[in-house]
PDB file of C-alpha atoms and ligand atoms in Angstrom:
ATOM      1  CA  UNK A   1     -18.766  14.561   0.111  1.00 93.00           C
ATOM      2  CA  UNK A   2     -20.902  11.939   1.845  1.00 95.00           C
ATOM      3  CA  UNK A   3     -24.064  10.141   0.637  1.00 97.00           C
ATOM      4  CA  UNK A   4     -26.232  10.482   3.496  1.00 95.00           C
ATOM      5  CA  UNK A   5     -28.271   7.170   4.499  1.00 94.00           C
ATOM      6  CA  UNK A   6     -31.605   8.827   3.844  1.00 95.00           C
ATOM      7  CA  UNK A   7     -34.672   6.941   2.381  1.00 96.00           C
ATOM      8  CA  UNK A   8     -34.126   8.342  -0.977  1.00 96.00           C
ATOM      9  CA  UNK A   9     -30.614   6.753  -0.906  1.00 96.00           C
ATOM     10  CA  UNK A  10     -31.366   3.690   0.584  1.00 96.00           C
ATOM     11  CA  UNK A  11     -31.174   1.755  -2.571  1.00 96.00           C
ATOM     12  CA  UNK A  12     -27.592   2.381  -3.398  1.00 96.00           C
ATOM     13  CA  UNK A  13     -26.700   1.365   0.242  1.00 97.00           C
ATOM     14  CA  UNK A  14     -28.432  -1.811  -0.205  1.00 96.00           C
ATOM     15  CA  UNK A  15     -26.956  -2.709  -3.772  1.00 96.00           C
ATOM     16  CA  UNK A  16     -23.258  -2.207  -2.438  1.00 97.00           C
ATOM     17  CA  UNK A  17     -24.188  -4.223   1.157  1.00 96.00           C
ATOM     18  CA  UNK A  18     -25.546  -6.931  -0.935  1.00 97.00           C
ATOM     19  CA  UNK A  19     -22.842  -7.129  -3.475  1.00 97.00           C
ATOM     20  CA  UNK A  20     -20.198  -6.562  -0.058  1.00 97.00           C
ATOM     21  CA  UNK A  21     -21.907  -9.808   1.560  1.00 97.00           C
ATOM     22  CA  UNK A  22     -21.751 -11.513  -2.014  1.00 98.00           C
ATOM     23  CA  UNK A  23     -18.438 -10.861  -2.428  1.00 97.00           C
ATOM     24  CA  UNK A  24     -17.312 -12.258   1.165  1.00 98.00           C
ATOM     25  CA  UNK A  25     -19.532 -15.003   1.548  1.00 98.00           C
ATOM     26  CA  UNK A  26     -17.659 -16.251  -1.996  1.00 98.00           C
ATOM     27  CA  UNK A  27     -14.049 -15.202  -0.915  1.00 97.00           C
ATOM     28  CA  UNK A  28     -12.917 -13.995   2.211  1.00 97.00           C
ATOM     29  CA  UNK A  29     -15.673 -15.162   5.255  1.00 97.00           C
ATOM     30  CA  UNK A  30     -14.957 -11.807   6.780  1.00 97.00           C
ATOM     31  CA  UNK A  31     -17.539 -11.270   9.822  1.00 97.00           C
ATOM     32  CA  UNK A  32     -18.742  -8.047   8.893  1.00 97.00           C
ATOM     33  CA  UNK A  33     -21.593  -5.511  10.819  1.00 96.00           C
ATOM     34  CA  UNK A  34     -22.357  -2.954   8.608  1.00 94.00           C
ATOM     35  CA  UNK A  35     -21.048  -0.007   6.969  1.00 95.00           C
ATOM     36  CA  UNK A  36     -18.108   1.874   8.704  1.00 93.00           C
ATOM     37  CA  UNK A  37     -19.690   5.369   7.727  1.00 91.00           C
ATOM     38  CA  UNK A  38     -21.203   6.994   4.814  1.00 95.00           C
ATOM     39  CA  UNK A  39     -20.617   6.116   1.770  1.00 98.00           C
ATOM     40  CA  UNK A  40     -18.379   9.060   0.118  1.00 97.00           C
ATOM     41  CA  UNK A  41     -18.706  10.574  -3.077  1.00 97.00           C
ATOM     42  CA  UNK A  42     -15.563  11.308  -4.591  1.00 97.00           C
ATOM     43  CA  UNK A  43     -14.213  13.569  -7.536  1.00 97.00           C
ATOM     44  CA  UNK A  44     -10.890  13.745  -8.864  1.00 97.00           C
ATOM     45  CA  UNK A  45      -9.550  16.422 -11.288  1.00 98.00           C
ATOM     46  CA  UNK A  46      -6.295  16.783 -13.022  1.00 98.00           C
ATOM     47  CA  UNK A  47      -3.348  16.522 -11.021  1.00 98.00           C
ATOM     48  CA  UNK A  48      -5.178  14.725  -8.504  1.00 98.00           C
ATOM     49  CA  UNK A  49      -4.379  11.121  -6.896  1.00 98.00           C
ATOM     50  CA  UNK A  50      -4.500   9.249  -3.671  1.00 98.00           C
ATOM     51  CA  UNK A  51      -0.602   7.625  -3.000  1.00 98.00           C
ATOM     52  CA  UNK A  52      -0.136   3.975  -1.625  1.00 98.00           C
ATOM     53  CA  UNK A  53      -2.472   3.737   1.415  1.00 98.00           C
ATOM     54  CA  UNK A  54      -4.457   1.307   3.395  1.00 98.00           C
ATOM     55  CA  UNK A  55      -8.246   1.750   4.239  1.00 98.00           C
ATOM     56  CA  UNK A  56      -7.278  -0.102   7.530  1.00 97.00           C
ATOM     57  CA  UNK A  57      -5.195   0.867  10.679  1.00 96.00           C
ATOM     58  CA  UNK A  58      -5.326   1.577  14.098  1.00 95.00           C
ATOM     59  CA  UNK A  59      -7.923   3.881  15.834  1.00 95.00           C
ATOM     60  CA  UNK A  60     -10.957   4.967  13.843  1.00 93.00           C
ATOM     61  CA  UNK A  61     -10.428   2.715  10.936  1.00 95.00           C
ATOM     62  CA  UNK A  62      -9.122  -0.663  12.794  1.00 95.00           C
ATOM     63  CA  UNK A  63     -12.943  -2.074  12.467  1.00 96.00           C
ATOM     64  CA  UNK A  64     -13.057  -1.609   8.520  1.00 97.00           C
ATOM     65  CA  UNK A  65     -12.463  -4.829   6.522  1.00 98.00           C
ATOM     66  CA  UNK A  66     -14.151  -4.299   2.995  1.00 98.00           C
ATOM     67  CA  UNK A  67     -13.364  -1.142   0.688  1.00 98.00           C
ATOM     68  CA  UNK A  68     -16.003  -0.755  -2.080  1.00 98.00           C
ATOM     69  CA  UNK A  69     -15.103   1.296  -5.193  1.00 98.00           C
ATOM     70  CA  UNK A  70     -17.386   2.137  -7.936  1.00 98.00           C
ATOM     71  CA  UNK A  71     -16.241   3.558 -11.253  1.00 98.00           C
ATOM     72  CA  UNK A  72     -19.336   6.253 -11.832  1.00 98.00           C
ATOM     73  CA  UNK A  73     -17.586   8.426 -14.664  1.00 98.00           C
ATOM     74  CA  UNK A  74     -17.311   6.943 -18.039  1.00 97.00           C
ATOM     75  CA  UNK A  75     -13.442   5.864 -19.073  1.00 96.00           C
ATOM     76  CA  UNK A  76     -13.268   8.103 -21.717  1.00 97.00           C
ATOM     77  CA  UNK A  77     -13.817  11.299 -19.418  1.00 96.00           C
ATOM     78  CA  UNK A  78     -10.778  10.957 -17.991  1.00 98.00           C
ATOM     79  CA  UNK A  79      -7.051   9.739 -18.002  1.00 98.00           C
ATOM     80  CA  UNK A  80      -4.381   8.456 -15.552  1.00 98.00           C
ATOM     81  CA  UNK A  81      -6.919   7.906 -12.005  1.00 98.00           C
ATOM     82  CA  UNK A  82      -6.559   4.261 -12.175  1.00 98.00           C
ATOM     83  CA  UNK A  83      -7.191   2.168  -9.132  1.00 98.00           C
ATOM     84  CA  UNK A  84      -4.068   0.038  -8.701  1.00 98.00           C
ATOM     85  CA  UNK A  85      -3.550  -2.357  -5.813  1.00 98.00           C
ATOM     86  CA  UNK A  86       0.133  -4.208  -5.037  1.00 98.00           C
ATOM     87  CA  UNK A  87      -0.329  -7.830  -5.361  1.00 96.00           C
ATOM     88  CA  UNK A  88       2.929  -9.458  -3.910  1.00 95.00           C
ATOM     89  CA  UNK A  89       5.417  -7.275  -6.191  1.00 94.00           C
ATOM     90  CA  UNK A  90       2.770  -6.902  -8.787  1.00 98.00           C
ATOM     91  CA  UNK A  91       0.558  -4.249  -9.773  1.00 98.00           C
ATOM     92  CA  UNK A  92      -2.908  -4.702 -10.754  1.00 98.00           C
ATOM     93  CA  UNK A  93      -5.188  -2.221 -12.184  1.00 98.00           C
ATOM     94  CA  UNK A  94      -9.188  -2.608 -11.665  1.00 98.00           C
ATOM     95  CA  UNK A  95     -11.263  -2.316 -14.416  1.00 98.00           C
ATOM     96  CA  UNK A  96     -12.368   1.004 -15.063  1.00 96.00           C
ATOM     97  CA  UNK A  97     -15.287   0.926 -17.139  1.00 98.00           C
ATOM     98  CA  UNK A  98     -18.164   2.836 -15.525  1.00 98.00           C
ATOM     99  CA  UNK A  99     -21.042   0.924 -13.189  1.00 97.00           C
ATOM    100  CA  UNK A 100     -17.911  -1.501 -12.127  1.00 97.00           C
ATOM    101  CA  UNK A 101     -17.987  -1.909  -8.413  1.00 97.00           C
ATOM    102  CA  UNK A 102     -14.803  -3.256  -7.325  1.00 98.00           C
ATOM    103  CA  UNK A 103     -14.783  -5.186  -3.512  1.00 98.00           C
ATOM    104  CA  UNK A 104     -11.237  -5.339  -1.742  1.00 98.00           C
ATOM    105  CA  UNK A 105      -9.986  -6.277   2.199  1.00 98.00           C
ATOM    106  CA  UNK A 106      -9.447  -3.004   3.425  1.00 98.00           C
ATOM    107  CA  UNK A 107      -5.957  -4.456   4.499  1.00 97.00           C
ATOM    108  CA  UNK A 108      -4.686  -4.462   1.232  1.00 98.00           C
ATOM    109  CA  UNK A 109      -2.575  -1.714  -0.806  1.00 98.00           C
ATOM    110  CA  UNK A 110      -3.715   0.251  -3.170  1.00 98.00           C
ATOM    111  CA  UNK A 111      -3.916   4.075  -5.014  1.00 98.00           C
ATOM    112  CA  UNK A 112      -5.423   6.254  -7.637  1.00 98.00           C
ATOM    113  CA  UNK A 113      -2.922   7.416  -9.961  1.00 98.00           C
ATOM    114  CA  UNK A 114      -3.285  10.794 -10.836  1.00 98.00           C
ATOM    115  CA  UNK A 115      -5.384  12.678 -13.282  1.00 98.00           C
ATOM    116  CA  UNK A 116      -3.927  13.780 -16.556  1.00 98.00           C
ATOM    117  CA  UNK A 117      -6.974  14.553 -17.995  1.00 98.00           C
ATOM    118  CA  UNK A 118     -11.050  14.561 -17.192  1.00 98.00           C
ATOM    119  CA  UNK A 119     -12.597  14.381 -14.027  1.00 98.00           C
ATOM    120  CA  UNK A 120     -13.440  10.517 -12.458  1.00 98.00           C
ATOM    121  CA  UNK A 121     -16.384  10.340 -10.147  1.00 98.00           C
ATOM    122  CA  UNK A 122     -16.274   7.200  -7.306  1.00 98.00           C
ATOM    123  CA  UNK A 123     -18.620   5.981  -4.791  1.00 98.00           C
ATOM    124  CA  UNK A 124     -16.061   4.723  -1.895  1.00 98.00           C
ATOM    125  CA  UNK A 125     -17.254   2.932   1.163  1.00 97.00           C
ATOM    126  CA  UNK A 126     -16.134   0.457   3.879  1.00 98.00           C
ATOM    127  CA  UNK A 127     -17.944  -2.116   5.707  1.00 98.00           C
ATOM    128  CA  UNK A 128     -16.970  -2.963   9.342  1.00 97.00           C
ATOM    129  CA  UNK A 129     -16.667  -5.682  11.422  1.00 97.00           C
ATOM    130  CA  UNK A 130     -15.357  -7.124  14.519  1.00 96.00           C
ATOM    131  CA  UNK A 131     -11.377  -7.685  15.785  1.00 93.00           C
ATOM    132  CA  UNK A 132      -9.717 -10.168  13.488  1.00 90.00           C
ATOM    133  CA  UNK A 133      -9.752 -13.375  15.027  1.00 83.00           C
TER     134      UNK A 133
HETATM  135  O1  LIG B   1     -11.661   6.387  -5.601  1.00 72.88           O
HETATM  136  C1  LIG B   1     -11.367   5.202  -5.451  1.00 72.88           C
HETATM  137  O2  LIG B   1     -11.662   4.340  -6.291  1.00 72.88           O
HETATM  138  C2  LIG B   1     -10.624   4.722  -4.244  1.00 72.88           C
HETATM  139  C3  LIG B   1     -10.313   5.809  -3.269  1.00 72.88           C
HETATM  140  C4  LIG B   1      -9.648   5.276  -2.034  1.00 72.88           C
HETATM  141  O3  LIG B   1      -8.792   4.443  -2.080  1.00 72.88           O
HETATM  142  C5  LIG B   1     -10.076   5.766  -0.718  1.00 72.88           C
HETATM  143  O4  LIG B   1     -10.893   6.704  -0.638  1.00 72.88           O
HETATM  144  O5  LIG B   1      -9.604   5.219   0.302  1.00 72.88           O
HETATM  145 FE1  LIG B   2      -8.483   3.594  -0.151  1.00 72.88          FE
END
């Protein structure tokens, strides 16, 4: 489900860009232009998951270089649905305690492990830029 970029949402688009241009003018010096798309509202139940993926490729998503996640259900609703991203040979799960917004390249890899239990709510959006360079 999208989050439309109405008026009445406008505030939640400008907390994430803000945080988005925080987070790379401290870290990564992406040049970024905006947001890919909507933002997306996203619900998991049990036996849900999203597998080892990329946010980035070629065609439609080539101009995405930040994913923003942000944990809106409470960690107690729910088990399993971590976000995990592969660090070298490492795996490193985000923080999962709800109102965390979590700011990643887009190039790296990372998943949801599924639901055992609950439902888990996200907010998941990109912001685009240019060609690498
Ligand atoms: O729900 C999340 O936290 C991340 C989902 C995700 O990786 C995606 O939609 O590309
Ligand atoms: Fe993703």
């Amino acid at each position: 489900m999208f989050i439309e970029n109405t008026p009445e949402n406008e505030w939640i688009y400008n907390r994430l860009a803000g945080l988005a241009i925080q987070c790379n003018n401290e870290r990564y010096g992406f040049d970024l232009l905006g947001f890919h798309n909507n933002l997306q509202l996203a619900s998991y139940t049990e036996g849900d998951f999203f597998d080892w993926h990329l946010d980035f490729g070629a065609g439609e998503i080539s101009d995405r270089k930040l994913s923003i996640s942000m944990q809106l259900s409470d960690s107690d609703d729910y088990e399993g649905g971590d976000l995990q991203f592969m660090m070298n040979q490492n795996i490193v799960t985000a923080p999962r305690e709800k109102g965390t917004i979590i700011v990643f390249p887009s190039f790296m890899m990372h998943r949801v492990t599924p639901i055992t239990k609950g439902v888990r709510k996200s907010i998941v959006g990109w912001v685009a830029g240019p060609p690498y360079r």
